[in-house]
Each structure stands twice: as structure tokens, then as C-alpha cells.
mmCIF file with all atom_site columns, C-alpha atoms and ligand atoms in Angstrom:
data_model
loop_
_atom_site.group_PDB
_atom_site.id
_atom_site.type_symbol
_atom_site.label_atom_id
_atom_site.label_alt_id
_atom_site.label_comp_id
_atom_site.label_asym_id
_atom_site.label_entity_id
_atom_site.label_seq_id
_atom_site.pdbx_PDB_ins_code
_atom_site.Cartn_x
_atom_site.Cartn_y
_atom_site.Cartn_z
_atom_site.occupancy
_atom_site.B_iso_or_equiv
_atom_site.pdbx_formal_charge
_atom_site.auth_seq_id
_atom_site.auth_comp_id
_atom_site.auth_asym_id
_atom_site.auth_atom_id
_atom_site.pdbx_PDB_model_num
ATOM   1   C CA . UNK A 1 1   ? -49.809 -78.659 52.174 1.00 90.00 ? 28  UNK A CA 1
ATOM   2   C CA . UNK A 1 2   ? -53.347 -80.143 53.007 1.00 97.00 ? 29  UNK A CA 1
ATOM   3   C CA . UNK A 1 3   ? -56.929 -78.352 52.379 1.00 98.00 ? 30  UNK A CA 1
ATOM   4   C CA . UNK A 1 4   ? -59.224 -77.584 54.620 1.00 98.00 ? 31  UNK A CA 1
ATOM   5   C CA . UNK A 1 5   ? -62.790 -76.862 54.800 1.00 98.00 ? 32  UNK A CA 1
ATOM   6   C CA . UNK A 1 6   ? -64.277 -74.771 58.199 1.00 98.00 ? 33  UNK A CA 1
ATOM   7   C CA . UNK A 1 7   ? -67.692 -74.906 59.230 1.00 98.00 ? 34  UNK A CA 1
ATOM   8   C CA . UNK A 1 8   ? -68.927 -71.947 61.037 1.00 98.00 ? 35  UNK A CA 1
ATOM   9   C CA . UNK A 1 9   ? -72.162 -70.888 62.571 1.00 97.00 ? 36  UNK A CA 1
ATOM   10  C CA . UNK A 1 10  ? -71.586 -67.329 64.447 1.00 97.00 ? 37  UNK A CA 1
ATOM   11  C CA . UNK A 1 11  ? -68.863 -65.270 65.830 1.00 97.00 ? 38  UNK A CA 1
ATOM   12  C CA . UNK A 1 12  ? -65.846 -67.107 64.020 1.00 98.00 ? 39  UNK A CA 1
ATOM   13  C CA . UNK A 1 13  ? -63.439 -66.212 66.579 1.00 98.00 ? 40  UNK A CA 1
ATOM   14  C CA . UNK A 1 14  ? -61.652 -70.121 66.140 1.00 98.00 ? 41  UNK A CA 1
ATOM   15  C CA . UNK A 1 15  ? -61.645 -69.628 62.403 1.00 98.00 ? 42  UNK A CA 1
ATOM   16  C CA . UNK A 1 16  ? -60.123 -66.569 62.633 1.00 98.00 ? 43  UNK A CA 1
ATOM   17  C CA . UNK A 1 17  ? -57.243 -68.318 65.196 1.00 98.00 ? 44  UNK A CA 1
ATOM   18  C CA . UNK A 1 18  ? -56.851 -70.618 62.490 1.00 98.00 ? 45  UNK A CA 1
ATOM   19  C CA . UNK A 1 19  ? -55.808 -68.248 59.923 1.00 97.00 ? 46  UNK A CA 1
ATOM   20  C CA . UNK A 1 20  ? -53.712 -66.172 62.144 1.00 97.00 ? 47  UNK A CA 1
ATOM   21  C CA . UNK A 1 21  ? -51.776 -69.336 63.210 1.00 97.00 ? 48  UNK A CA 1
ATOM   22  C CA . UNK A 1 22  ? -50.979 -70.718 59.425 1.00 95.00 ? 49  UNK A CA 1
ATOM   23  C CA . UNK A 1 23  ? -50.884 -66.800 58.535 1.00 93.00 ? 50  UNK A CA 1
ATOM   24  C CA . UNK A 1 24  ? -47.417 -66.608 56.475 1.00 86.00 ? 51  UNK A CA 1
ATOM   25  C CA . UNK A 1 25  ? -46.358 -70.121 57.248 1.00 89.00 ? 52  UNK A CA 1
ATOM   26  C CA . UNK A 1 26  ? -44.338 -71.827 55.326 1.00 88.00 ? 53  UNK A CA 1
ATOM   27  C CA . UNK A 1 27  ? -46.323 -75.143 53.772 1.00 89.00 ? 54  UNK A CA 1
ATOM   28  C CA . UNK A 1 28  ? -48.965 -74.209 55.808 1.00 95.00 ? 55  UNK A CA 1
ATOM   29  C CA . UNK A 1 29  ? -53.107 -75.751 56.067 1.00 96.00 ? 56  UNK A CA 1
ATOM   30  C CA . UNK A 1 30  ? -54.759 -73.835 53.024 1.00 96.00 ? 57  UNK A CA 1
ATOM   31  C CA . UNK A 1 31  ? -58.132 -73.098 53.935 1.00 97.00 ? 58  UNK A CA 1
ATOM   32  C CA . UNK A 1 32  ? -59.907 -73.662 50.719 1.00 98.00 ? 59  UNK A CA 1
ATOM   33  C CA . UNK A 1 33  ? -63.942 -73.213 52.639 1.00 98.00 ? 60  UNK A CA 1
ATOM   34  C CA . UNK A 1 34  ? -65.362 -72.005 54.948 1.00 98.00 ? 61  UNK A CA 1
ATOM   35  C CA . UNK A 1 35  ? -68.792 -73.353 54.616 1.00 98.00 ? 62  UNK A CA 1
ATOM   36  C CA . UNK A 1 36  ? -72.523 -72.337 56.871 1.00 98.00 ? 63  UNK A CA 1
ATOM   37  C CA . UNK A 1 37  ? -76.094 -72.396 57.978 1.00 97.00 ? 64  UNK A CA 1
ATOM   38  C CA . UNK A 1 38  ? -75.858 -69.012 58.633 1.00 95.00 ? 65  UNK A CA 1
ATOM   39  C CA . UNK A 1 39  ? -75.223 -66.281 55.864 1.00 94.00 ? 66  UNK A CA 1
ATOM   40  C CA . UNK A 1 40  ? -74.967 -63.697 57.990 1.00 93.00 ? 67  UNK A CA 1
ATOM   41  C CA . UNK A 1 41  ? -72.857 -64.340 60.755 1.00 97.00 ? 68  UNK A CA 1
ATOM   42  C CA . UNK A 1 42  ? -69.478 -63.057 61.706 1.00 98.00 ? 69  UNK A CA 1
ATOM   43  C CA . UNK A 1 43  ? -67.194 -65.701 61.210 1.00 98.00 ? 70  UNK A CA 1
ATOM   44  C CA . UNK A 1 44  ? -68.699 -65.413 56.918 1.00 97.00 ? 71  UNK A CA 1
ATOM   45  C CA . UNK A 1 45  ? -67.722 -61.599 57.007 1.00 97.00 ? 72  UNK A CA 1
ATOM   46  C CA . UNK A 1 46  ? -64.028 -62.391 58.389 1.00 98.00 ? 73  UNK A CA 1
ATOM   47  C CA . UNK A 1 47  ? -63.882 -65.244 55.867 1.00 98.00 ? 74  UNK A CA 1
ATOM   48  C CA . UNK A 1 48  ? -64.754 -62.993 53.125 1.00 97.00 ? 75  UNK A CA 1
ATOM   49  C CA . UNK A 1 49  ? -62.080 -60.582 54.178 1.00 98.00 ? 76  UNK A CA 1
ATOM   50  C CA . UNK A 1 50  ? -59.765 -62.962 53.755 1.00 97.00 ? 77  UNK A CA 1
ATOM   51  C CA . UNK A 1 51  ? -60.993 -63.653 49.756 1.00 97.00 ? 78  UNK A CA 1
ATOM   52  C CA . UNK A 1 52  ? -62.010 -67.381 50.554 1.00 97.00 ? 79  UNK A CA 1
ATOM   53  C CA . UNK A 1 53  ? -64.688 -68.827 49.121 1.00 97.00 ? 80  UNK A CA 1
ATOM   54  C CA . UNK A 1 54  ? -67.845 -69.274 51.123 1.00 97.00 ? 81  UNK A CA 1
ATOM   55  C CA . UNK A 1 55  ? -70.790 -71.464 50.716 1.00 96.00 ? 82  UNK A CA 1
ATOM   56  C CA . UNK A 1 56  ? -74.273 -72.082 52.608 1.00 97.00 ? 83  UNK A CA 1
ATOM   57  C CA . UNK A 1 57  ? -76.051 -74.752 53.535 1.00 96.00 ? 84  UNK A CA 1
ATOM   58  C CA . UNK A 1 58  ? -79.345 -72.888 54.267 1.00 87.00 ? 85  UNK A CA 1
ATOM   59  C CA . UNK A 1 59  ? -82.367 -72.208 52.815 1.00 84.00 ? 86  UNK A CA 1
ATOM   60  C CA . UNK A 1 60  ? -82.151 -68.856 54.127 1.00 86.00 ? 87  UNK A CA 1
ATOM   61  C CA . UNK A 1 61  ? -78.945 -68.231 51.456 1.00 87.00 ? 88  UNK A CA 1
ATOM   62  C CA . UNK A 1 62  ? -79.673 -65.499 48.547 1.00 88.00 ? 89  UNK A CA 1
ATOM   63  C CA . UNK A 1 63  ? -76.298 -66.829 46.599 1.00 90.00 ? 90  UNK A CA 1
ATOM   64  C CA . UNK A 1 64  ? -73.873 -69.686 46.602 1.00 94.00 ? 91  UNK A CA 1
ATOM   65  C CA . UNK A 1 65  ? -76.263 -72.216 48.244 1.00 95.00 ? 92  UNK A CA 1
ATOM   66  C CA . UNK A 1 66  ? -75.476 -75.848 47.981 1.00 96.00 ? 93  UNK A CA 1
ATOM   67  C CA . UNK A 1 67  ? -77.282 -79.179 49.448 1.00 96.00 ? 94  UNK A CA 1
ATOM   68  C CA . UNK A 1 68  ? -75.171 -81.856 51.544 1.00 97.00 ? 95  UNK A CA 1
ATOM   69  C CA . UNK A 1 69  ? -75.205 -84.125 48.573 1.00 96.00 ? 96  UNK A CA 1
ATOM   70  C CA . UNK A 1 70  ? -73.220 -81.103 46.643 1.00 97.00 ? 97  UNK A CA 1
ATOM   71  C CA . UNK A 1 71  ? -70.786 -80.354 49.454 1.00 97.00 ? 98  UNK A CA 1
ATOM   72  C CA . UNK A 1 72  ? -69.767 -83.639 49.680 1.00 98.00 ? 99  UNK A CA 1
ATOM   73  C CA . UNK A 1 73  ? -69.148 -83.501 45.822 1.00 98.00 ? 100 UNK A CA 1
ATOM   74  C CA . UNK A 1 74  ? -67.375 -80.520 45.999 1.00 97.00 ? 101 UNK A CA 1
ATOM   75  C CA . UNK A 1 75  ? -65.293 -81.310 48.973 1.00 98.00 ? 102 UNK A CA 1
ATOM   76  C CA . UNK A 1 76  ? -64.127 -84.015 46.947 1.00 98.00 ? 103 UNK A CA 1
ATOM   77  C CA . UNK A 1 77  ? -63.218 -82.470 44.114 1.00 98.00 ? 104 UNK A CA 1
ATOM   78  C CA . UNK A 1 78  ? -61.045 -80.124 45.563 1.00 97.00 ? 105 UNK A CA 1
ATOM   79  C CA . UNK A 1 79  ? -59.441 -82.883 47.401 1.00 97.00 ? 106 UNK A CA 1
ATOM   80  C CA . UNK A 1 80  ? -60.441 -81.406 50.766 1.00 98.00 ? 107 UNK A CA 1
ATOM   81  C CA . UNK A 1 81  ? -57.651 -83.289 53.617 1.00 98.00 ? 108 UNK A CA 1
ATOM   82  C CA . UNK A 1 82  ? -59.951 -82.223 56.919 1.00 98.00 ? 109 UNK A CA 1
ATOM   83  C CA . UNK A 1 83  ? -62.658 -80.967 57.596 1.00 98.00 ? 110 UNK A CA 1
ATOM   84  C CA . UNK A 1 84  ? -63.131 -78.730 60.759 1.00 98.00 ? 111 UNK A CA 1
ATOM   85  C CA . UNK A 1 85  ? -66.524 -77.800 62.557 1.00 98.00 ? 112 UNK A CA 1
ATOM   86  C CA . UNK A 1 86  ? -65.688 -74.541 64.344 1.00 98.00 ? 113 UNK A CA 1
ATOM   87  C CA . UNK A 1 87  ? -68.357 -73.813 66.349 1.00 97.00 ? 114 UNK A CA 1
ATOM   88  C CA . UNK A 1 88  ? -71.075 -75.068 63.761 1.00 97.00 ? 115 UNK A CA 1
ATOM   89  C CA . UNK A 1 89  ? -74.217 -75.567 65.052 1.00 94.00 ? 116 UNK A CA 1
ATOM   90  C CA . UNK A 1 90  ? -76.019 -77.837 62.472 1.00 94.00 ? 117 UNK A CA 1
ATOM   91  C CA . UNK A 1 91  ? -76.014 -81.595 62.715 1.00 93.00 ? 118 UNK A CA 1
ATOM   92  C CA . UNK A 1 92  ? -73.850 -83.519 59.943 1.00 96.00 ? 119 UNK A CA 1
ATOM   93  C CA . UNK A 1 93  ? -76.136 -85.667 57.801 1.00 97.00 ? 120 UNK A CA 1
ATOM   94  C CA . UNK A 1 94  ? -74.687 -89.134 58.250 1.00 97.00 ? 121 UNK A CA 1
ATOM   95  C CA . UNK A 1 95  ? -73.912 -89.631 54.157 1.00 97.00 ? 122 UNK A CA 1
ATOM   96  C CA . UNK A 1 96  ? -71.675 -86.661 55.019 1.00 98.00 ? 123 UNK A CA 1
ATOM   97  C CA . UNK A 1 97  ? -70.084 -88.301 58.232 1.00 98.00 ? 124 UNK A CA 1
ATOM   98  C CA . UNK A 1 98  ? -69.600 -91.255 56.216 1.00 97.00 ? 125 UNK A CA 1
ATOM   99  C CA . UNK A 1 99  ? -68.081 -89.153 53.330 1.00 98.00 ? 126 UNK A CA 1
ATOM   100 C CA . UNK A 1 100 ? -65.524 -87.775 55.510 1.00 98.00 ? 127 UNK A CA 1
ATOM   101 C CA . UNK A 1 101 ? -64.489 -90.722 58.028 1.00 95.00 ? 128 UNK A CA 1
ATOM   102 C CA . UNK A 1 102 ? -62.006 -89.961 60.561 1.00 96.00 ? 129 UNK A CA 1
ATOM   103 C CA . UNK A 1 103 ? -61.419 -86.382 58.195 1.00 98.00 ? 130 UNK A CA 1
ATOM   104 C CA . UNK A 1 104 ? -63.882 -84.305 60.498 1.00 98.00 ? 131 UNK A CA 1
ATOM   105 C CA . UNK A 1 105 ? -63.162 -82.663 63.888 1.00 98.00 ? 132 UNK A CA 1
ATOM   106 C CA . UNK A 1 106 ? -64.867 -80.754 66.020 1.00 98.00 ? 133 UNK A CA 1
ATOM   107 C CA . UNK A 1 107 ? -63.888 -78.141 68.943 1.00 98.00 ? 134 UNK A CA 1
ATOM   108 C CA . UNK A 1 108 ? -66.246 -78.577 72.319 1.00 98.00 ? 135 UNK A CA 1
ATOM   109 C CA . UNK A 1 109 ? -65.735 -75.995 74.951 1.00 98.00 ? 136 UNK A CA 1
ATOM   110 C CA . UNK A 1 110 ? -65.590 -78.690 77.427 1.00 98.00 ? 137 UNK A CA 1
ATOM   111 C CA . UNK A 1 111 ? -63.915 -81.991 78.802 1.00 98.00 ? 138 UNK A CA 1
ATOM   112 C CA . UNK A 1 112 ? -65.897 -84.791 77.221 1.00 98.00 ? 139 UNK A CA 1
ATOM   113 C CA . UNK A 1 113 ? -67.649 -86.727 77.337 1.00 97.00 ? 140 UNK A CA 1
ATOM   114 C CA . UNK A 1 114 ? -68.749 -84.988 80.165 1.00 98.00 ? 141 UNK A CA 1
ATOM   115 C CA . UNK A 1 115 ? -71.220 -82.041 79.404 1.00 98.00 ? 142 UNK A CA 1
ATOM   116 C CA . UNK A 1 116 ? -71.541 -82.660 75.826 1.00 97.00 ? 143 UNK A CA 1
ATOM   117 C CA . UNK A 1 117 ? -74.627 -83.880 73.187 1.00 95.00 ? 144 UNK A CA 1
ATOM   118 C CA . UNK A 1 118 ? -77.499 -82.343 72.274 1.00 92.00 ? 145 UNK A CA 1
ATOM   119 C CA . UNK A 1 119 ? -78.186 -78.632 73.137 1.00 93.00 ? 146 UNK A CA 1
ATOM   120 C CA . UNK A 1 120 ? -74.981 -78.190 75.074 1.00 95.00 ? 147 UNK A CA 1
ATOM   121 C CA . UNK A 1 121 ? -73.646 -75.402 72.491 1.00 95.00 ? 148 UNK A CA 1
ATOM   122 C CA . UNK A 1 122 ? -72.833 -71.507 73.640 1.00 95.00 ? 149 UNK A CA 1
ATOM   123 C CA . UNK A 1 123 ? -73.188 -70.772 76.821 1.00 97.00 ? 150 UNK A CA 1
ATOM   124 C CA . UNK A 1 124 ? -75.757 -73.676 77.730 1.00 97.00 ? 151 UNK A CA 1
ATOM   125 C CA . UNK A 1 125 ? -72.311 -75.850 78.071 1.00 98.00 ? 152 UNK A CA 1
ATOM   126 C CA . UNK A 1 126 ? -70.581 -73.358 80.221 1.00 98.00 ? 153 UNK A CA 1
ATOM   127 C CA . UNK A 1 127 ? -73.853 -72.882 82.440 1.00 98.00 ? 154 UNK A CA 1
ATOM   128 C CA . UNK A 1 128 ? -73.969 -76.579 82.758 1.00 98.00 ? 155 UNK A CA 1
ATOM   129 C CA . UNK A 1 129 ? -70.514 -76.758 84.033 1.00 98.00 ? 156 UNK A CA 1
ATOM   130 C CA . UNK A 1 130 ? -70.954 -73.874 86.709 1.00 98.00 ? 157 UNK A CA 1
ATOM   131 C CA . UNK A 1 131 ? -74.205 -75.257 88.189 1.00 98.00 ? 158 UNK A CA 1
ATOM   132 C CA . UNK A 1 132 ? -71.928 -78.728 88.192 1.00 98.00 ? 159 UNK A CA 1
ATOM   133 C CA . UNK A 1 133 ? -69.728 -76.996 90.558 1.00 98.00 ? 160 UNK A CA 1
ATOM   134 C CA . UNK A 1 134 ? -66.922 -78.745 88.562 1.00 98.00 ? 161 UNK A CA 1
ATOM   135 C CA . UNK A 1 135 ? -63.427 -77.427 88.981 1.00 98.00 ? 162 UNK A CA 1
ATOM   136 C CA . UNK A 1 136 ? -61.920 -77.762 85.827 1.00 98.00 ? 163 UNK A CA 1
ATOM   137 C CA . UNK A 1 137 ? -62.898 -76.941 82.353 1.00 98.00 ? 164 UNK A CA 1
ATOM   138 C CA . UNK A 1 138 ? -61.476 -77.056 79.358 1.00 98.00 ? 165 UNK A CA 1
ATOM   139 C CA . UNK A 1 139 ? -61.444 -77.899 75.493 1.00 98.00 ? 166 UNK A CA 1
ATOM   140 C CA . UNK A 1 140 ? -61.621 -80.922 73.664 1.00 98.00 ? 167 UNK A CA 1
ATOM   141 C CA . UNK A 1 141 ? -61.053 -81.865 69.898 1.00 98.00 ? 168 UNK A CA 1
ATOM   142 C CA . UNK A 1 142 ? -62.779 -84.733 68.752 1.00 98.00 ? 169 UNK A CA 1
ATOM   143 C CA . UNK A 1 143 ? -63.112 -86.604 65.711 1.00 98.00 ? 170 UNK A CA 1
ATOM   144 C CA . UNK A 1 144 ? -67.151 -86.414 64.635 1.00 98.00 ? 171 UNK A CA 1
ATOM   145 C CA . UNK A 1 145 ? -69.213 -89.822 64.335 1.00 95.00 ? 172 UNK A CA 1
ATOM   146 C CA . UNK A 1 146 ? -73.008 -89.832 63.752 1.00 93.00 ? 173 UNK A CA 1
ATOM   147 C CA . UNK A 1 147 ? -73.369 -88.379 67.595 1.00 92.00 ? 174 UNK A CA 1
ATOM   148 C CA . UNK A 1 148 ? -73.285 -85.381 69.193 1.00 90.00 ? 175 UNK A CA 1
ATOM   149 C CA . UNK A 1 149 ? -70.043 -84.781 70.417 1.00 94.00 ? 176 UNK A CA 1
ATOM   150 C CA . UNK A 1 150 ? -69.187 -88.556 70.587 1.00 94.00 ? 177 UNK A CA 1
ATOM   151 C CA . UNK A 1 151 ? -66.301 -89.252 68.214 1.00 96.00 ? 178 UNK A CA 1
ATOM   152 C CA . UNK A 1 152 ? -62.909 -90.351 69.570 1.00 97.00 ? 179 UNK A CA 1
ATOM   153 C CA . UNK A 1 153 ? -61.362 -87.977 71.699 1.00 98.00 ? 180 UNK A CA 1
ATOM   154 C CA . UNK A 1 154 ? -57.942 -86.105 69.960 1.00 98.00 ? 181 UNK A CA 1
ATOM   155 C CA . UNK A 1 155 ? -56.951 -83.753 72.572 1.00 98.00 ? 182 UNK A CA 1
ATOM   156 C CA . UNK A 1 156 ? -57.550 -81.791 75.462 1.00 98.00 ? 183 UNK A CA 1
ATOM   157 C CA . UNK A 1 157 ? -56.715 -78.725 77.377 1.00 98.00 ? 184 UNK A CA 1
ATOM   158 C CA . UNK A 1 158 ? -57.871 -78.235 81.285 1.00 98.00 ? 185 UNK A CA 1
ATOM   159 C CA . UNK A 1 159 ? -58.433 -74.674 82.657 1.00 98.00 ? 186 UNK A CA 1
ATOM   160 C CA . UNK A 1 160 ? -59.069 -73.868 86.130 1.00 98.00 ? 187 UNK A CA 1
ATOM   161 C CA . UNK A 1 161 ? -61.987 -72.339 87.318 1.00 98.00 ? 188 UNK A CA 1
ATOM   162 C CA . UNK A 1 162 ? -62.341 -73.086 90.690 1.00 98.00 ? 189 UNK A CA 1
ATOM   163 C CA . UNK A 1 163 ? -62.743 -69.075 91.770 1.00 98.00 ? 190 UNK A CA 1
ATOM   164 C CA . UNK A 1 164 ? -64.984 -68.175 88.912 1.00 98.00 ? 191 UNK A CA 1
ATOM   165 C CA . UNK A 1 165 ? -67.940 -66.630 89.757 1.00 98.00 ? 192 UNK A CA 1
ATOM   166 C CA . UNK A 1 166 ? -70.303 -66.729 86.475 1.00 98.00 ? 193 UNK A CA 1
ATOM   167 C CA . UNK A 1 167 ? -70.514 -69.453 83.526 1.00 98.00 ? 194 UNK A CA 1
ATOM   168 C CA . UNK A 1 168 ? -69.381 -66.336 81.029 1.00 98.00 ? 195 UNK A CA 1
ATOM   169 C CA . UNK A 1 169 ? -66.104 -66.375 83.300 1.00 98.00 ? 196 UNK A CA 1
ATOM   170 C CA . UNK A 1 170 ? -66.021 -69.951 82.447 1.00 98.00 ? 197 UNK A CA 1
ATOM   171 C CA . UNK A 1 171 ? -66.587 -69.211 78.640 1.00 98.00 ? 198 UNK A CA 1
ATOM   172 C CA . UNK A 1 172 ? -63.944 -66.541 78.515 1.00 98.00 ? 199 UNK A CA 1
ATOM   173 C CA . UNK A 1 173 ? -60.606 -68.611 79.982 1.00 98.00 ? 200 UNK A CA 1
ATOM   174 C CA . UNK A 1 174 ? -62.053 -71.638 77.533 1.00 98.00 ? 201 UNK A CA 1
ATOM   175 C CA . UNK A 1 175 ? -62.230 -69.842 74.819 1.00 98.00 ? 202 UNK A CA 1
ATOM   176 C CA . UNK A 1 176 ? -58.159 -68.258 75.116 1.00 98.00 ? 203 UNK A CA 1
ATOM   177 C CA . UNK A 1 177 ? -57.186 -72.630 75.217 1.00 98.00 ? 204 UNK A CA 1
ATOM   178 C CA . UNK A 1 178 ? -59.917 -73.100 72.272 1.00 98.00 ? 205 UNK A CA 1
ATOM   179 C CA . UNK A 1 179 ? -57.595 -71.054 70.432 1.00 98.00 ? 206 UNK A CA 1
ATOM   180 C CA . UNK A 1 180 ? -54.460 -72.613 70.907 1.00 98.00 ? 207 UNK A CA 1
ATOM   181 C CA . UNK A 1 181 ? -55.630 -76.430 70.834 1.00 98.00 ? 208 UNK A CA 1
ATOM   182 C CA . UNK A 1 182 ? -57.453 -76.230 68.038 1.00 98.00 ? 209 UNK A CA 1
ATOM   183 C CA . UNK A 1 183 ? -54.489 -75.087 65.621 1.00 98.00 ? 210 UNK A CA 1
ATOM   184 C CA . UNK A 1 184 ? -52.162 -77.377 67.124 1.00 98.00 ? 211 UNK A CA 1
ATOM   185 C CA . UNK A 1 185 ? -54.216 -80.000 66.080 1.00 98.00 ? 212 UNK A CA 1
ATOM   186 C CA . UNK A 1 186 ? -54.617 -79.008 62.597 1.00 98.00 ? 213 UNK A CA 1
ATOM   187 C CA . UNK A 1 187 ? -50.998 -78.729 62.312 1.00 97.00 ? 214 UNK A CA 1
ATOM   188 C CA . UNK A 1 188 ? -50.526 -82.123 63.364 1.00 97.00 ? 215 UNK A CA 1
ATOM   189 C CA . UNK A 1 189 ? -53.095 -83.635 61.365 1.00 98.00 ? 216 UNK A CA 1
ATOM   190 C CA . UNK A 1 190 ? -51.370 -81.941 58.819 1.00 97.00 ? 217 UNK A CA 1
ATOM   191 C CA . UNK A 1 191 ? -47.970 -83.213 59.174 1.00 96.00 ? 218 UNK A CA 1
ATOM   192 C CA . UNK A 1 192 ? -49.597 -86.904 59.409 1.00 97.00 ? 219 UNK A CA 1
ATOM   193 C CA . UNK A 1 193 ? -49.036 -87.103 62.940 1.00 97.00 ? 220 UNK A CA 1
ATOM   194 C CA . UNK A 1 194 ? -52.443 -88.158 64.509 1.00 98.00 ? 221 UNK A CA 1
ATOM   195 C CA . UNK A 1 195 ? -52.789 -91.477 64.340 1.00 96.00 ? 222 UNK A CA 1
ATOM   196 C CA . UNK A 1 196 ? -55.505 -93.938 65.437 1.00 95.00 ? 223 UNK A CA 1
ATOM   197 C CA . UNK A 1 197 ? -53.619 -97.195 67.372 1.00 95.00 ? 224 UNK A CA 1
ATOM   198 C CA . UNK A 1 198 ? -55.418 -99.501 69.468 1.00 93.00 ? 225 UNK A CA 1
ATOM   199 C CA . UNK A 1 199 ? -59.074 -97.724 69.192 1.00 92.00 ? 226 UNK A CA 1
ATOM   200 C CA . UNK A 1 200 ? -57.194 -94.677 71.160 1.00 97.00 ? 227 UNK A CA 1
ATOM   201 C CA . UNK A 1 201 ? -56.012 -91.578 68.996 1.00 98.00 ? 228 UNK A CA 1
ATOM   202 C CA . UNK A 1 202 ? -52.615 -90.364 69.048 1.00 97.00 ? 229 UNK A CA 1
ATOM   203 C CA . UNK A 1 203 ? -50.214 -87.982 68.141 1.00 98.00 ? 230 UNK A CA 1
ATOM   204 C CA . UNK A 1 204 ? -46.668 -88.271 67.728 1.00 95.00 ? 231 UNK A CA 1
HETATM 205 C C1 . GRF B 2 .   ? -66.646 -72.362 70.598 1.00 53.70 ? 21  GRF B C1 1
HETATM 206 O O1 . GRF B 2 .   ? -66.753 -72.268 71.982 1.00 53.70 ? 21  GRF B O1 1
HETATM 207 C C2 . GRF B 2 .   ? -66.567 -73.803 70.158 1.00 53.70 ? 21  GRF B C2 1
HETATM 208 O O2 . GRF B 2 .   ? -65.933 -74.624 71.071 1.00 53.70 ? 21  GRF B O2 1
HETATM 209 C C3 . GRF B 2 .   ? -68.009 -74.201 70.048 1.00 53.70 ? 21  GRF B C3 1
HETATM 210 O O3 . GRF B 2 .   ? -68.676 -73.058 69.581 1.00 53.70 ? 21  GRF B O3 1
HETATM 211 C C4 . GRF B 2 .   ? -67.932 -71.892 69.913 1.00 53.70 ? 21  GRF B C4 1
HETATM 212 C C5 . GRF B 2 .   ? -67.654 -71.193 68.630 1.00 53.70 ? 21  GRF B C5 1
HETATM 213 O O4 . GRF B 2 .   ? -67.017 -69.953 68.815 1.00 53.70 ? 21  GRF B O4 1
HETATM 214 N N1 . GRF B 2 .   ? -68.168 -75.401 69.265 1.00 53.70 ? 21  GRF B N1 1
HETATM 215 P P1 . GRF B 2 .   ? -66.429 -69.168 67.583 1.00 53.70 ? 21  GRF B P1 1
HETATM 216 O O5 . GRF B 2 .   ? -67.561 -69.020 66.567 1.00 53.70 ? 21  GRF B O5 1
HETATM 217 O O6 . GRF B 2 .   ? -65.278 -69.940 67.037 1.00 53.70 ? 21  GRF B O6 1
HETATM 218 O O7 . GRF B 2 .   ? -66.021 -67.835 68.138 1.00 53.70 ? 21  GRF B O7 1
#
């Protein structure tokens, strides 16, 4: 079994695929954190309701606030495997990038490297894609480096969306594959299956 810390910034809705993937597995990820900016969002109330332990990074935080230098301890201490940014809008201080090397992934609703870095979060991605005119979209996992969305690319899902009609369209049949790559790549980190050959990831 291997621990894992989620980062979450709003609705939660890949944390809470997460949990219903591992939910009554056998040997399963044990998510140990879930850890945010943003005390009040969503994804902190479903991680409550599941009895795990929640912390803030956030100034804004009435209770169990800690600073990047006291993650990082933490994380450590509780011998945390992977750490997974789940629609977490903050930028990762690089002593905690360094901390964590190759241990941190990150879902993007897109294909990168195309339509990724700074500001393309939320819909601003999926806007950016429509007004592209592209014809596929899709989901990427990525291992995080010091830059936006720049880390070696894990895996990737396409979706078609040559007959949408509205980025939201866009967001909707992204987010359904979000939900299913995402897991599938924390289970194979977890079994020791992703694997970094030849400055190319990948998984057996
Ligand atoms: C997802 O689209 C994810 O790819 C991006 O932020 C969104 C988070 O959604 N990084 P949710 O909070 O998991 O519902």
C-alpha cells in the first residue's frame, strides 16, 4: 500500500474519483491528505466526509494551517509515496518540487504541451481549445517540475470534439476521461509500474 497526499483547490470532483476507484480495494492507495489554498471549497467538504485529515496552505485558514516548509516536513514523516495536484490552483514552491522529485503529478484538462502554463486553469483551457478550432481534446498526467504544466508527460487520453458547439461542451467530455486516467495512473504508480527510461516515462 502507498500514501498519498491530494491537493485540491475547488469542486473536488477528481478527488472524489480517486476514492471511489480505491473505495474497498484490496491493498489499495491510502489517501492520508488532502491538502489546500482554499478552506472552503468543495473538494475539503467531501474530504472531510470521508474522515481524512485536511490541511491549508492559506492565510485565509481559521484551523490546521501549515507553511510549505511544514508540509514538506509532514509529508515526510508520514512517508507520503505521491503526491497528486487535483485541480490545485497554487504554484508549488520549488523547495517543495525539489522535496518531492518525480513523486508529484498533476491532471491538465488538455493534450500538452499544447494549451498549457500560466492561466490556462478552468475553463480558460477549454476556451482556448475551442477558439483553436482543434479537434481533439483530452487529458494529460504529468509529472510537475518548477513549470507550469511542463514536467514529463505520463499519460494521455484524446476525446473528440469536433461537433461541439461551446468550450463547457469541451469541459464536460474531458472531465468523464479526467476521471478514469487519473486513477489508472495512481494505480500504476502504485504497483511500481511507471518508470522513467531513456528521458521518456513509461508504464509497464
Ligand atoms: C480539472 O479539470 C483538472 O484537470 C484541472 O482542474 C480541474 C479540477 O476539477 N487541473 P476538480 O476540482 O477535480 O473537479
Amino acid at each position: 500500500m502507498i500514501n498519498l497526499t491530494v491537493f485540491v483547490s475547488g469542486r473536488g470532483s477528481n478527488l472524489k474519483a480517486l476514492y471511489n476507484f480505491f473505495d474497498k480495494k484490496s491493498n489499495a492507495p491510502k489517501i492520508k491528505f488532502v491538502v489546500s489554498d482554499n478552506p472552503d471549497c468543495q473538494a475539503i467538504d467531501f474530504a472531510k466526509s470521508k474522515k481524512t485529515d485536511v490541511f491549508f496552505i492559506s492565510k485565509k485558514a481559521t484551523s490546521g494551517k501549515v507553511s510549505w516548509s511544514e508540509a514538506i516536513r509532514l509529508l515526510k514523516k508520514e512517508n507520503i509515496d505521491l503526491v497528486i495536484l487535483a485541480g490545485f490552483l497554487k504554484k508549488l514552491p520549488d523547495e517543495f518540487v525539489k522535496a518531492f522529485e518525480n513523486k508529484i503529478i498533476n491532471i491538465h484538462p488538455a493534450l500538452l504541451p499544447s494549451f498549457g502554463g500560466k492561466g490556462m486553469y478552468g475553463i480558460n483551457v477549454h476556451k482556448t481549445v475551442y477558439e483553436s478550432s482543434a479537434k481533439v481534446s483530452g487529458a494529460t498526467v504529468h509529472f510537475v517540475n518548477e513549470n507550469y504544466d511542463e514536467g514529463k508527460i505520463i499519460a494521455q487520453r484524446c476525446v473528440d470534439i469536433s461537433d461541439v458547439k461551446s468550450p463547457e461542451e469541451i469541459a464536460d467530455r474531458v472531465l468523464k476521461i479526467e476521471h478514469e486516467l487519473l486513477p489508472y495512473v495512481v494505480s500504476k504508480f502504485a504497483e511500481g509500474k511507471i518508470k522513467i527510461e531513456n528521458s521518456r516515462v513509461i508504464i509497464e
